[in-house]
mmCIF file of C-alpha atoms in Angstrom:
data_model
loop_
_atom_site.group_PDB
_atom_site.id
_atom_site.type_symbol
_atom_site.label_atom_id
_atom_site.label_comp_id
_atom_site.label_asym_id
_atom_site.label_seq_id
_atom_site.Cartn_x
_atom_site.Cartn_y
_atom_site.Cartn_z
ATOM 1 C CA MET A 1 152.000 76.992 -111.249
ATOM 2 C CA HIS A 2 151.287 80.118 -113.254
ATOM 3 C CA ALA A 3 152.869 79.909 -116.727
ATOM 4 C CA ARG A 4 153.443 82.526 -119.424
ATOM 5 C CA GLY A 5 151.827 80.573 -122.250
ATOM 6 C CA ARG A 6 149.696 77.562 -122.949
ATOM 7 C CA SER A 7 151.008 74.317 -124.325
ATOM 8 C CA LYS A 8 149.772 73.294 -127.748
ATOM 9 C CA ASP A 9 149.453 69.756 -126.469
ATOM 10 C CA SER A 10 146.302 69.642 -124.365
ATOM 11 C CA HIS A 11 147.420 66.237 -123.027
ATOM 12 C CA SER A 12 150.766 67.380 -121.571
ATOM 13 C CA SER A 13 151.957 65.118 -118.810
ATOM 14 C CA SER A 14 152.213 65.976 -115.139
ATOM 15 C CA SER A 15 155.951 65.306 -115.362
ATOM 16 C CA ALA A 16 156.277 68.166 -117.848
ATOM 17 C CA VAL A 17 154.497 70.471 -115.397
ATOM 18 C CA LYS A 18 156.804 69.312 -112.635
ATOM 19 C CA SER A 19 159.826 69.956 -114.852
ATOM 20 C CA SER A 20 158.554 73.475 -115.552
ATOM 21 C CA THR A 21 158.098 74.039 -111.834
ATOM 22 C CA ALA A 22 161.621 72.828 -111.150
ATOM 23 C CA ARG A 23 163.119 75.254 -113.687
ATOM 24 C CA CYS A 24 161.574 78.177 -111.813
ATOM 25 C CA MET A 25 163.191 77.137 -108.541
ATOM 26 C CA GLU A 26 166.467 78.526 -107.237
ATOM 27 C CA HIS A 27 169.042 75.744 -106.940
ATOM 28 C CA ASP A 28 171.845 76.226 -104.418
ATOM 29 C CA GLY A 29 173.698 72.983 -103.825
ATOM 30 C CA PRO A 30 171.212 70.571 -102.208
ATOM 31 C CA TYR A 31 168.652 73.343 -101.526
ATOM 32 C CA LEU A 32 165.543 74.406 -103.441
ATOM 33 C CA SER A 33 163.620 77.647 -102.909
ATOM 34 C CA ARG A 34 161.393 80.070 -104.804
ATOM 35 C CA MET A 35 160.441 83.328 -103.141
ATOM 36 C CA VAL A 36 156.966 84.665 -103.816
ATOM 37 C CA GLY A 37 155.950 88.261 -103.072
ATOM 38 C CA GLY A 38 157.608 91.649 -103.478
ATOM 39 C CA SER A 39 161.291 92.269 -104.177
ATOM 40 C CA ILE A 40 161.335 95.736 -102.584
ATOM 41 C CA GLY A 41 162.251 96.151 -98.929
ATOM 42 C CA GLY A 42 165.822 95.053 -98.368
ATOM 43 C CA THR A 43 167.851 91.898 -98.774
ATOM 44 C CA ALA A 44 166.106 88.601 -98.175
ATOM 45 C CA SER A 45 167.439 86.446 -95.347
ATOM 46 C CA ARG A 46 167.847 82.692 -95.528
ATOM 47 C CA ASN A 47 167.592 80.619 -92.348
ATOM 48 C CA LEU A 48 169.038 77.126 -92.733
ATOM 49 C CA THR A 49 168.682 74.769 -89.783
ATOM 50 C CA LYS A 50 170.009 71.358 -88.801
ATOM 51 C CA GLY A 51 166.491 70.084 -88.334
ATOM 52 C CA VAL A 52 163.355 69.643 -90.392
ATOM 53 C CA LEU A 53 160.110 71.589 -90.180
ATOM 54 C CA SER A 54 157.919 70.216 -87.396
ATOM 55 C CA PHE A 55 155.383 73.001 -86.797
ATOM 56 C CA ILE A 56 154.009 76.064 -88.587
ATOM 57 C CA SER A 57 151.439 78.634 -87.514
ATOM 58 C CA GLY A 58 150.393 81.872 -89.122
ATOM 59 C CA GLN A 59 147.980 84.750 -89.365
ATOM 60 C CA ALA A 60 146.589 86.301 -92.555
ATOM 61 C CA THR A 61 144.212 89.079 -93.536
ATOM 62 C CA SER A 62 142.164 89.128 -96.721
ATOM 63 C CA SER A 63 145.144 90.566 -98.611
ATOM 64 C CA VAL A 64 148.391 89.486 -96.965
ATOM 65 C CA VAL A 65 150.101 87.047 -94.581
ATOM 66 C CA ILE A 66 151.048 89.176 -91.578
ATOM 67 C CA PHE A 67 152.710 86.608 -89.297
ATOM 68 C CA LEU A 68 154.467 83.248 -89.517
ATOM 69 C CA GLU A 69 156.083 81.079 -86.859
ATOM 70 C CA LEU A 70 158.033 77.972 -87.876
ATOM 71 C CA ALA A 71 159.651 75.434 -85.531
ATOM 72 C CA PHE A 72 162.329 72.940 -86.560
ATOM 73 C CA THR A 73 163.426 69.716 -84.904
ATOM 74 C CA ASP A 74 166.843 71.096 -83.894
ATOM 75 C CA GLY A 75 165.140 73.706 -81.696
ATOM 76 C CA THR A 76 165.287 76.608 -84.166
ATOM 77 C CA LEU A 77 162.269 78.928 -84.088
ATOM 78 C CA VAL A 78 161.771 81.401 -86.967
ATOM 79 C CA THR A 79 159.233 84.241 -86.697
ATOM 80 C CA LEU A 80 158.285 86.552 -89.559
ATOM 81 C CA GLY A 81 156.047 89.644 -89.498
ATOM 82 C CA ARG A 82 153.941 90.659 -86.506
ATOM 83 C CA ARG A 83 151.088 88.894 -84.751
ATOM 84 C CA LEU A 84 148.006 91.077 -84.379
ATOM 85 C CA ASP A 85 145.062 90.767 -82.006
ATOM 86 C CA ARG A 86 142.364 91.204 -84.636
ATOM 87 C CA SER A 87 139.130 89.307 -85.158
ATOM 88 C CA ASP A 88 139.145 89.773 -88.939
ATOM 89 C CA THR A 89 142.218 87.607 -89.510
ATOM 90 C CA CYS A 90 142.605 83.935 -90.363
ATOM 91 C CA GLN A 91 144.795 81.917 -87.980
ATOM 92 C CA GLU A 92 145.981 78.392 -88.737
ATOM 93 C CA SER A 93 148.575 75.960 -87.373
ATOM 94 C CA PHE A 94 149.926 72.553 -88.369
ATOM 95 C CA SER A 95 152.109 69.976 -86.596
ATOM 96 C CA PHE A 96 153.944 67.396 -88.682
ATOM 97 C CA GLU A 97 153.670 63.754 -87.676
ATOM 98 C CA ASP A 98 156.596 61.339 -87.658
ATOM 99 C CA GLY A 99 157.631 60.628 -91.202
ATOM 100 C CA GLU A 100 155.340 63.261 -92.720
ATOM 101 C CA ARG A 101 156.673 65.243 -95.669
ATOM 102 C CA MET A 102 155.270 67.827 -98.035
ATOM 103 C CA THR A 103 154.158 66.464 -101.392
ATOM 104 C CA ARG A 104 152.856 69.731 -102.860
ATOM 105 C CA CYS A 105 153.240 73.374 -101.845
ATOM 106 C CA ILE A 106 151.600 76.473 -103.347
ATOM 107 C CA LEU A 107 152.267 80.120 -102.471
ATOM 108 C CA HIS A 108 149.990 82.988 -103.522
ATOM 109 C CA ARG A 109 150.909 86.604 -104.116
ATOM 110 C CA ASN A 110 148.364 89.381 -103.650
ATOM 111 C CA GLN A 111 148.823 90.491 -107.257
ATOM 112 C CA ALA A 112 148.464 88.599 -110.500
ATOM 113 C CA GLY A 113 151.447 88.107 -112.768
ATOM 114 C CA SER A 114 153.775 85.514 -114.204
ATOM 115 C CA GLU A 115 156.807 86.385 -112.052
ATOM 116 C CA ALA A 116 156.998 85.105 -108.488
ATOM 117 C CA LEU A 117 158.861 88.228 -107.306
ATOM 118 C CA VAL A 118 157.821 91.669 -108.518
ATOM 119 C CA ALA A 119 159.302 95.110 -107.850
ATOM 120 C CA ASP A 120 156.079 96.551 -106.524
ATOM 121 C CA PRO A 121 155.923 98.178 -103.067
ATOM 122 C CA ASP A 122 152.452 96.719 -102.506
ATOM 123 C CA ALA A 123 153.308 93.117 -103.443
ATOM 124 C CA ARG A 124 153.135 90.677 -100.526
ATOM 125 C CA LEU A 125 152.777 86.995 -99.737
ATOM 126 C CA ALA A 126 149.029 86.356 -99.643
ATOM 127 C CA ALA A 127 148.550 82.655 -98.819
ATOM 128 C CA ILE A 128 150.320 79.354 -98.115
ATOM 129 C CA SER A 129 148.947 75.884 -98.739
ATOM 130 C CA PHE A 130 150.472 72.424 -98.825
ATOM 131 C CA THR A 131 149.543 68.753 -98.751
ATOM 132 C CA THR A 132 151.551 65.972 -97.140
ATOM 133 C CA SER A 133 152.496 62.336 -97.540
ATOM 134 C CA HIS A 134 149.989 61.480 -94.790
ATOM 135 C CA GLY A 135 147.080 62.839 -96.816
ATOM 136 C CA ARG A 136 146.704 65.950 -94.670
ATOM 137 C CA SER A 137 146.706 69.586 -95.727
ATOM 138 C CA PHE A 138 147.381 73.093 -94.425
ATOM 139 C CA GLN A 139 145.998 76.363 -95.760
ATOM 140 C CA LEU A 140 146.651 79.861 -94.455
ATOM 141 C CA SER A 141 144.604 82.369 -96.430
ATOM 142 C CA GLY A 142 142.262 85.228 -95.617
ATOM 143 C CA LYS A 143 140.236 84.593 -98.771
ATOM 144 C CA LYS A 144 140.110 82.376 -101.849
ATOM 145 C CA TRP A 145 142.759 83.492 -104.326
ATOM 146 C CA PRO A 146 142.497 82.934 -108.100
ATOM 147 C CA ASP A 147 144.823 80.523 -109.871
ATOM 148 C CA ALA A 148 146.492 83.438 -111.656
ATOM 149 C CA ASP A 149 148.109 84.425 -108.363
ATOM 150 C CA LYS A 150 149.524 81.025 -107.375
ATOM 151 C CA PHE A 151 153.037 79.656 -107.710
ATOM 152 C CA GLU A 152 153.814 76.010 -107.093
ATOM 153 C CA LEU A 153 157.117 75.082 -105.471
ATOM 154 C CA ASP A 154 159.226 72.045 -106.276
ATOM 155 C CA VAL A 155 159.305 70.363 -102.860
ATOM 156 C CA GLY A 156 162.200 68.051 -103.771
ATOM 157 C CA SER A 157 162.522 65.514 -100.967
ATOM 158 C CA GLY A 158 159.581 67.063 -99.133
ATOM 159 C CA LEU A 159 161.862 68.006 -96.227
ATOM 160 C CA ALA A 160 161.838 71.721 -95.370
ATOM 161 C CA VAL A 161 165.109 72.555 -93.596
ATOM 162 C CA GLY A 162 164.740 76.329 -93.532
ATOM 163 C CA VAL A 163 163.069 79.437 -94.931
ATOM 164 C CA LYS A 164 164.028 82.341 -97.157
ATOM 165 C CA ALA A 165 162.063 85.507 -96.533
ATOM 166 C CA ARG A 166 161.788 89.270 -96.446
ATOM 167 C CA SER A 167 159.527 90.697 -93.758
ATOM 168 C CA PHE A 168 158.882 93.590 -91.413
ATOM 169 C CA ALA A 169 155.344 94.333 -90.275
ATOM 170 C CA GLU A 170 154.070 91.817 -92.835
ATOM 171 C CA VAL A 171 155.563 88.948 -94.802
ATOM 172 C CA ASP A 172 156.727 90.703 -97.954
ATOM 173 C CA ALA A 173 158.179 87.597 -99.646
ATOM 174 C CA PHE A 174 158.616 83.992 -98.572
ATOM 175 C CA SER A 175 159.766 80.511 -99.540
ATOM 176 C CA PHE A 176 160.419 77.260 -97.765
ATOM 177 C CA VAL A 177 163.927 75.919 -98.322
ATOM 178 C CA PHE A 178 163.628 72.263 -99.317
ATOM 179 C CA LEU A 179 166.252 69.577 -99.637
ATOM 180 C CA GLU A 180 166.570 68.144 -103.104
ATOM 181 C CA PRO A 181 165.629 64.459 -103.470
ATOM 182 C CA VAL A 182 167.712 62.485 -100.980
ATOM 183 C CA VAL A 183 169.812 59.614 -102.290
ATOM 184 C CA GLN A 184 170.795 58.230 -98.900
ATOM 185 C CA PHE A 185 171.394 59.147 -95.266
ATOM 186 C CA HIS A 186 174.630 58.610 -93.318
ATOM 187 C CA TYR A 187 174.961 58.457 -89.547
ATOM 188 C CA MET A 188 178.056 60.362 -88.412
ATOM 189 C CA ASP A 189 179.631 58.913 -85.234
ATOM 190 C CA ALA A 190 176.290 57.778 -83.910
ATOM 191 C CA ILE A 191 177.625 56.250 -80.660
ATOM 192 C CA PRO A 192 180.276 58.032 -78.559
ATOM 193 C CA ALA A 193 183.741 56.534 -78.538
ATOM 194 C CA LYS A 194 183.674 56.421 -74.738
ATOM 195 C CA ALA A 195 182.269 53.053 -73.718
ATOM 196 C CA ALA A 196 179.150 53.046 -71.596
ATOM 197 C CA HIS A 197 179.121 50.970 -68.430
ATOM 198 C CA PRO A 198 176.223 48.517 -68.110
ATOM 199 C CA HIS A 199 174.555 48.080 -64.751
ATOM 200 C CA ARG A 200 172.915 44.969 -63.363
ATOM 201 C CA THR A 201 169.254 45.432 -62.491
ATOM 202 C CA VAL A 202 167.858 41.972 -61.630
ATOM 203 C CA ILE A 203 169.336 38.750 -60.279
ATOM 204 C CA HIS A 204 167.159 35.630 -60.314
ATOM 205 C CA THR A 205 168.410 32.390 -58.747
ATOM 206 C CA THR A 206 166.744 28.979 -58.780
ATOM 207 C CA THR A 207 167.989 25.813 -57.101
ATOM 208 C CA LYS A 208 166.846 22.245 -57.624
ATOM 209 C CA CYS A 209 168.124 18.752 -56.833
ATOM 210 C CA ILE A 210 168.455 15.940 -59.338
ATOM 211 C CA ASP A 211 168.272 12.497 -57.679
ATOM 212 C CA ASN A 212 169.402 9.292 -59.338
ATOM 213 C CA THR A 213 167.706 6.384 -57.570
ATOM 214 C CA THR A 214 168.960 3.802 -60.033
ATOM 215 C CA ASP A 215 172.113 1.710 -60.089
ATOM 216 C CA HIS A 216 173.249 3.340 -63.334
ATOM 217 C CA ALA A 217 174.585 6.819 -64.072
ATOM 218 C CA LYS A 218 172.182 9.088 -65.905
ATOM 219 C CA GLU A 219 172.432 12.368 -67.733
ATOM 220 C CA HIS A 220 170.581 15.560 -66.860
ATOM 221 C CA ALA A 221 170.215 18.452 -69.314
ATOM 222 C CA GLU A 222 169.728 21.993 -68.011
ATOM 223 C CA GLU A 223 168.253 24.546 -70.441
ATOM 224 C CA VAL A 224 168.231 28.329 -70.010
ATOM 225 C CA THR A 225 166.689 30.834 -72.448
ATOM 226 C CA LEU A 226 168.347 34.249 -72.660
ATOM 227 C CA SER A 227 167.209 37.390 -74.489
ATOM 228 C CA THR A 228 168.685 40.646 -75.763
ATOM 229 C CA THR A 229 166.542 43.716 -76.485
ATOM 230 C CA ARG A 230 167.845 46.807 -78.270
ATOM 231 C CA SER A 231 166.023 50.108 -78.590
ATOM 232 C CA CYS A 232 166.918 53.264 -80.527
ATOM 233 C CA ALA A 233 164.649 56.280 -80.041
ATOM 234 C CA HIS A 234 165.310 59.532 -81.912
ATOM 235 C CA THR A 235 163.600 62.413 -80.186
ATOM 236 C CA SER A 236 164.420 65.255 -82.572
ATOM 237 C CA LEU A 237 164.334 64.062 -86.152
ATOM 238 C CA GLY A 238 161.072 62.255 -86.655
ATOM 239 C CA ALA A 239 160.208 63.898 -89.953
ATOM 240 C CA VAL A 240 163.252 62.375 -91.632
ATOM 241 C CA VAL A 241 161.529 59.017 -91.629
ATOM 242 C CA GLY A 242 160.628 57.865 -95.134
ATOM 243 C CA THR A 243 159.992 54.721 -97.099
ATOM 244 C CA ASN A 244 163.730 54.134 -97.305
ATOM 245 C CA LEU A 245 164.522 55.252 -93.771
ATOM 246 C CA ARG A 246 162.071 53.579 -91.446
ATOM 247 C CA THR A 247 164.617 53.108 -88.636
ATOM 248 C CA PHE A 248 165.017 56.876 -88.103
ATOM 249 C CA SER A 249 161.751 57.176 -86.232
ATOM 250 C CA THR A 250 160.965 59.074 -83.072
ATOM 251 C CA ALA A 251 159.096 55.969 -81.960
ATOM 252 C CA PRO A 252 161.591 53.435 -80.592
ATOM 253 C CA THR A 253 162.198 50.175 -82.383
ATOM 254 C CA THR A 254 162.757 47.292 -79.962
ATOM 255 C CA PRO A 255 163.961 44.152 -81.686
ATOM 256 C CA THR A 256 164.433 41.235 -79.289
ATOM 257 C CA GLU A 257 166.727 38.296 -79.897
ATOM 258 C CA SER A 258 166.509 35.049 -77.949
ATOM 259 C CA ARG A 259 168.963 32.206 -77.583
ATOM 260 C CA THR A 260 168.980 28.998 -75.579
ATOM 261 C CA ILE A 261 171.937 27.422 -73.816
ATOM 262 C CA ASN A 262 172.031 23.757 -72.845
ATOM 263 C CA GLN A 263 174.391 22.002 -70.479
ATOM 264 C CA THR A 264 174.414 18.304 -69.641
ATOM 265 C CA THR A 265 175.814 16.731 -66.484
ATOM 266 C CA GLU A 266 176.130 13.135 -65.321
ATOM 267 C CA VAL A 267 174.401 12.105 -62.108
ATOM 268 C CA PRO A 268 176.155 9.056 -60.544
ATOM 269 C CA PRO A 269 174.036 6.085 -59.383
ATOM 270 C CA ARG A 270 172.298 6.525 -56.046
ATOM 271 C CA GLU A 271 173.486 10.132 -55.740
ATOM 272 C CA ARG A 272 172.142 13.662 -55.867
ATOM 273 C CA VAL A 273 173.365 16.654 -57.868
ATOM 274 C CA GLN A 274 172.243 20.138 -56.924
ATOM 275 C CA VAL A 275 171.762 22.525 -59.844
ATOM 276 C CA THR A 276 171.830 26.288 -59.172
ATOM 277 C CA THR A 277 170.910 28.617 -62.045
ATOM 278 C CA THR A 278 171.529 32.355 -61.745
ATOM 279 C CA VAL A 279 170.216 34.703 -64.428
ATOM 280 C CA SER A 280 171.340 38.352 -64.290
ATOM 281 C CA THR A 281 169.785 41.175 -66.307
ATOM 282 C CA PHE A 282 172.006 44.030 -67.488
ATOM 283 C CA GLN A 283 171.065 47.385 -68.995
ATOM 284 C CA VAL A 284 172.981 50.150 -70.758
ATOM 285 C CA GLU A 285 171.917 53.506 -72.194
ATOM 286 C CA ILE A 286 173.966 55.613 -74.603
ATOM 287 C CA PRO A 287 172.920 59.171 -75.552
ATOM 288 C CA LEU A 288 172.979 59.984 -79.267
ATOM 289 C CA THR A 289 173.689 63.629 -80.090
ATOM 290 C CA LYS A 290 175.368 63.561 -83.468
ATOM 291 C CA GLU A 291 174.575 64.253 -87.099
ATOM 292 C CA ILE A 292 172.938 62.591 -90.057
ATOM 293 C CA HIS A 293 174.212 63.638 -93.469
ATOM 294 C CA ALA A 294 171.478 63.777 -96.089
ATOM 295 C CA VAL A 295 173.183 63.052 -99.400
ATOM 296 C CA CYS A 296 171.185 64.748 -102.152
ATOM 297 C CA VAL A 297 171.478 64.854 -105.916
ATOM 298 C CA ASN A 298 173.675 67.968 -105.598
ATOM 299 C CA GLY A 299 175.671 68.036 -102.376
ATOM 300 C CA SER A 300 174.753 67.075 -98.828
ATOM 301 C CA HIS A 301 173.194 68.647 -95.760
ATOM 302 C CA ALA A 302 173.954 67.954 -92.096
ATOM 303 C CA LEU A 303 170.953 67.230 -89.880
ATOM 304 C CA LYS A 304 171.301 67.277 -86.117
ATOM 305 C CA TYR A 305 169.518 64.655 -84.058
ATOM 306 C CA ARG A 306 169.155 63.560 -80.459
ATOM 307 C CA GLY A 307 168.169 60.217 -79.101
ATOM 308 C CA VAL A 308 168.984 57.314 -76.821
ATOM 309 C CA TYR A 309 170.293 53.869 -77.650
ATOM 310 C CA SER A 310 169.468 51.339 -74.942
ATOM 311 C CA ALA A 311 170.053 47.634 -74.585
ATOM 312 C CA GLU A 312 168.996 44.980 -72.086
ATOM 313 C CA TRP A 313 170.337 41.448 -72.003
ATOM 314 C CA ASN A 314 170.626 38.372 -69.773
ATOM 315 C CA GLU A 315 173.626 36.387 -68.666
ATOM 316 C CA ALA A 316 173.356 32.993 -66.952
ATOM 317 C CA THR A 317 175.473 30.834 -64.663
ATOM 318 C CA VAL A 318 174.651 27.158 -63.993
ATOM 319 C CA GLU A 319 176.442 25.424 -61.104
ATOM 320 C CA PHE A 320 176.467 21.662 -60.564
ATOM 321 C CA GLU A 321 177.269 20.526 -57.008
ATOM 322 C CA ARG A 322 177.686 16.908 -55.868
ATOM 323 C CA ARG A 323 177.853 15.906 -52.191
ATOM 324 C CA GLY A 324 178.770 19.433 -51.150
ATOM 325 C CA PHE A 325 181.647 19.679 -53.667
ATOM 326 C CA LEU A 326 181.278 21.982 -56.677
ATOM 327 C CA GLN A 327 181.858 19.916 -59.799
ATOM 328 C CA TYR A 328 181.995 22.703 -62.414
ATOM 329 C CA VAL A 329 180.332 25.930 -63.440
ATOM 330 C CA PHE A 330 178.779 26.564 -66.844
ATOM 331 C CA THR A 331 178.196 30.195 -67.863
ATOM 332 C CA SER A 332 176.487 31.655 -70.899
ATOM 333 C CA GLU A 333 179.978 32.329 -72.218
ATOM 334 C CA GLY A 334 181.122 28.720 -71.809
ATOM 335 C CA LEU A 335 182.519 26.218 -69.275
ATOM 336 C CA ARG A 336 184.490 27.644 -66.339
ATOM 337 C CA ASP A 337 186.964 25.632 -64.308
ATOM 338 C CA VAL A 338 186.571 25.384 -60.556
ATOM 339 C CA ASP A 339 189.718 26.280 -58.628
#
């Protein structure tokens, strides 16, 4: 970040630099922004979304950024400036991966000076660069700009939820709008109150006979293993994933639980008992179209998400039949009397 003076301590810490950067930012509740460019040309507009930045592309000449397009996970598309069909421009694009956040962001103005915004009709945004938590980087610049023209933003949580800008034919001034560091996330009514109806997809039946050829009664144990699999896939908020929020991934998580049921029956001497086991598989899918509240240091911000919660599980019935008469039925929920 460009500063007005030099510190007397040549060993100043990076935290002090970060603190200086933070003081230059505009704080508005949970949002952080710092416009860089010219202050002439009308009132700046701020676009806040219910998503996070997932894609950015732009076009720049050797002196100014002329076009920006930014897509957010809630479907919002923001365009600034005008795209030109010229061979002497730099064009770059960047798609964020699941869980990827900005860790550093620098904006350049096309004029040197200590103030990020200047009242000069020729002042414009000149370049954008950032690095991410996945070790990747993006740079949109028509030439290499000196350090005297750069302004570092405090990225807060690293989640860009909007932009603040002034533009017409070119991008006069610009800033990402970041969320402050996030303390925690809250799901708001994640699953609809209306119950979903499961449907049965597979029925598997096996039958076997247990013969007792001795003169003494013997026991027979029947064992059935059942499983339950749950999956939650979020299709529109992948970039919210962080070290403390691994379950909010666009990639589904599919934990599977298994349990075993055992039932014992007595086979009389010199008789046969027929055992019939029926295992049914059920599935249910519930759409998720609600909100996540990002609770920041100062206030909170609502993020929209979409996804699907699905579950698949087994239920079993074991019937014991002796000489054509049903003795009793054992289900995965317990023993059932035979009328």
